[in-house]
């Protein structure tokens, strides 16, 4: 750790100069929406549905902003790949404290491999020292883009992070793994993906929302980056999963145990 | 061509998710080979039925399952295989997308069904929809949702064992330390009974009263995100869309409301019991047996009732 937590450190020339952070943010159906499968089985209903920034990406943005506030980084770039409306999610990141945005406009779903290729092209131009992604997008539930990007860059990866400590030439990441926690140290530049316990994202204040309107967003197309974003997977069908029938309420603990023993026969 | 399954790192024994991943490989069809990252684990994996060969890799980076060397090893082995699979555990999810990108293929995460060698089913939107997808990639790289495949038995086979060819560790990361809680209880992902607590448990201390129920049922303990975030339970107990997916014979939810993200992790359980003081709680919509009441009153009663007979 360069600075003790909670202490506003003076800007540090050496790392700060080198340290741009890149945070990819995805526009997804809000986590409170109960999504419905389309009747024709081609996908889920997304028309007139509330859209938001992927919750894990809010955590990633928050982490980047905290690193900047501590003086460990100088600039935060929020990137989204998606429809023109994904500019809204970039604005949210800008209101939380990111400095500028890049929107790569693509219609339709973009798979993690294609997202990683587009991000790689942006990284080659911007040369950030650390990329913080969400661990998982709550629409495709792939949990893949960060790992794929790390592979394409030939960098180390610290996935499912619950703690990130940035130093001049390395980052130490505590990871949520099966059975507990694991800590790894990565050489910079590197990729981190944020898990739920990394931090609690802030709400953007009204003045910051106003300020965010003036921050620049660059618009690009996959062709500008020389990337073929065409999918490798074809969706043949999307259907409702099997429904569980609600059972019944029992009146007492004795009745519950009796049912479990003699009806369900599970204990 | 053959299928390679990367085994979970679980000491000398075979994890249940690894056995489910082998079941998925057998559904695809073809010779199944297993890669273990710990020489000690080779004998138990060689006993898995239907496994033709066990490959072992040993070395510092492999011992800790670091993504960079493990992915490099899988990529070096890939030309001999049509499919590379791993259980959808934290380890599999860490490594397999990296392997896929190095091979320029799209990872297929958490397959829940095999239609054929190119076509798979997987859940999207927190389990609200089931997609059937076909991959156009030459090599298929996938993780397997253990709850969707009955594990193969632990014994019955006799595979040959050989050492995987060595690779150069890309040395991009370094393992520092781990805090792994060794529990006497069954693994959450493999337990026959799971007892889970939610925000209602109120504190880390009162969360512990679930242990009495779990002891009596030989159960693993799970938790909702709210209980984990509040520090009542460790992170690896979280059941749900972004935690563990479980499908026990019996799942008992104590003071859990039943948010869609929680249901995504447990609705394949055979029998679901919900205990909640709010009779309108959404968890009751998926519960086979619901009991309305205060968990702190019900738990001691339940223990007493289970002790009878
Ligand atoms: C990106 C994202 C990912 C998520 N992933 C997960 C996940 O993997 N797993 C997960 O669980 N959640 C996940 N969540 C959170 C999820 O949306 C819910 O917030 C969470 O499941 C709620 O936990 P809970 O049911 O314990 O708490 P609450 O929703 O607060 O419910 C507590 C329940 O306890 C009942 N209760 C209170 N006191 C008592 C008492 N004394 N006796 C009996 N009943 C009582 C109440 O009636 C209520 O129903 C995720 C959310 C997001 C945004
Ligand atoms: N279209 C996208 N635009 C920006 N970031 C994305 C996009 N898709 C994925 N990501 C990032 O990758 C993470 C993991 O997504 P996934 O691999 O799809 O589960 C997300 O949390 C985002 O940080």
CSV table of N, CA and C in Angstrom, one decimal, chain A residues 249-250 256, chain B residues 251-256 266 272-276 281-293 298:
chain,number,residue,atom,x,y,z
A,249,UNK,N,-48.3,-24.3,3.1
A,249,UNK,CA,-47.8,-23.9,4.4
A,249,UNK,C,-48.2,-25.0,5.4
A,250,UNK,N,-47.3,-25.2,6.3
A,250,UNK,CA,-47.6,-26.1,7.4
A,250,UNK,C,-47.8,-25.3,8.7
A,256,UNK,N,-44.1,-29.9,10.1
A,256,UNK,CA,-43.0,-29.8,9.2
A,256,UNK,C,-42.1,-31.0,9.2
B,251,UNK,N,-33.3,-28.2,1.0
B,251,UNK,CA,-32.8,-26.9,1.2
B,251,UNK,C,-33.7,-26.2,2.2
B,252,UNK,N,-33.1,-25.7,3.3
B,252,UNK,CA,-34.0,-25.0,4.3
B,252,UNK,C,-33.5,-23.5,4.4
B,253,UNK,N,-34.4,-22.6,4.1
B,253,UNK,CA,-34.1,-21.2,4.1
B,253,UNK,C,-34.7,-20.5,5.3
B,254,UNK,N,-33.8,-20.1,6.2
B,254,UNK,CA,-34.3,-19.4,7.4
B,254,UNK,C,-34.1,-17.9,7.3
B,255,UNK,N,-35.2,-17.2,7.2
B,255,UNK,CA,-35.2,-15.7,7.2
B,255,UNK,C,-34.5,-15.2,6.0
B,256,UNK,N,-34.9,-15.8,4.8
B,256,UNK,CA,-34.4,-15.3,3.5
B,256,UNK,C,-35.6,-15.0,2.7
B,266,UNK,N,-30.6,-21.9,-5.8
B,266,UNK,CA,-31.1,-23.0,-5.0
B,266,UNK,C,-32.4,-23.6,-5.5
B,272,UNK,N,-37.7,-27.8,-1.0
B,272,UNK,CA,-37.4,-26.6,-0.4
B,272,UNK,C,-38.3,-26.3,0.8
B,273,UNK,N,-37.7,-25.9,1.9
B,273,UNK,CA,-38.4,-25.5,3.1
B,273,UNK,C,-38.1,-24.0,3.3
B,274,UNK,N,-39.1,-23.2,3.6
B,274,UNK,CA,-38.9,-21.8,3.9
B,274,UNK,C,-39.5,-21.5,5.2
B,275,UNK,N,-38.7,-20.8,6.1
B,275,UNK,CA,-39.2,-20.3,7.3
B,275,UNK,C,-39.0,-18.8,7.3
B,276,UNK,N,-40.1,-18.1,7.5
B,276,UNK,CA,-40.1,-16.6,7.3
B,276,UNK,C,-41.2,-16.1,8.1
B,281,UNK,N,-43.6,-13.4,1.9
B,281,UNK,CA,-42.3,-13.4,1.3
B,281,UNK,C,-42.2,-14.3,0.1
B,282,UNK,N,-41.5,-13.8,-1.0
B,282,UNK,CA,-41.5,-14.5,-2.3
B,282,UNK,C,-40.9,-15.9,-2.2
B,283,UNK,N,-40.1,-16.2,-1.2
B,283,UNK,CA,-39.5,-17.5,-1.0
B,283,UNK,C,-40.6,-18.6,-0.9
B,284,UNK,N,-41.8,-18.2,-0.4
B,284,UNK,CA,-42.9,-19.2,-0.3
B,284,UNK,C,-43.4,-19.7,-1.6
B,285,UNK,N,-43.1,-18.8,-2.7
B,285,UNK,CA,-43.6,-19.2,-4.0
B,285,UNK,C,-42.8,-20.4,-4.6
B,286,UNK,N,-41.7,-20.7,-4.0
B,286,UNK,CA,-40.9,-21.8,-4.6
B,286,UNK,C,-40.8,-22.9,-3.5
B,287,UNK,N,-41.3,-22.7,-2.3
B,287,UNK,CA,-41.1,-23.7,-1.2
B,287,UNK,C,-42.1,-24.8,-1.3
B,288,UNK,N,-41.7,-26.0,-1.1
B,288,UNK,CA,-42.6,-27.1,-1.0
B,288,UNK,C,-43.3,-27.1,0.4
B,289,UNK,N,-42.6,-26.7,1.4
B,289,UNK,CA,-43.2,-26.6,2.7
B,289,UNK,C,-42.8,-25.2,3.3
B,290,UNK,N,-43.8,-24.4,3.6
B,290,UNK,CA,-43.5,-23.1,4.2
B,290,UNK,C,-44.0,-23.1,5.7
B,291,UNK,N,-43.3,-22.4,6.5
B,291,UNK,CA,-43.7,-22.2,7.9
B,291,UNK,C,-43.5,-20.8,8.2
B,292,UNK,N,-44.7,-20.1,8.6
B,292,UNK,CA,-44.6,-18.7,8.9
B,292,UNK,C,-44.3,-18.6,10.4
B,293,UNK,N,-43.2,-17.8,10.7
B,293,UNK,CA,-42.9,-17.7,12.1
B,293,UNK,C,-41.5,-17.1,12.3
B,298,UNK,N,-38.6,-20.7,16.2
B,298,UNK,CA,-38.7,-22.0,15.4
B,298,UNK,C,-37.5,-22.9,15.5
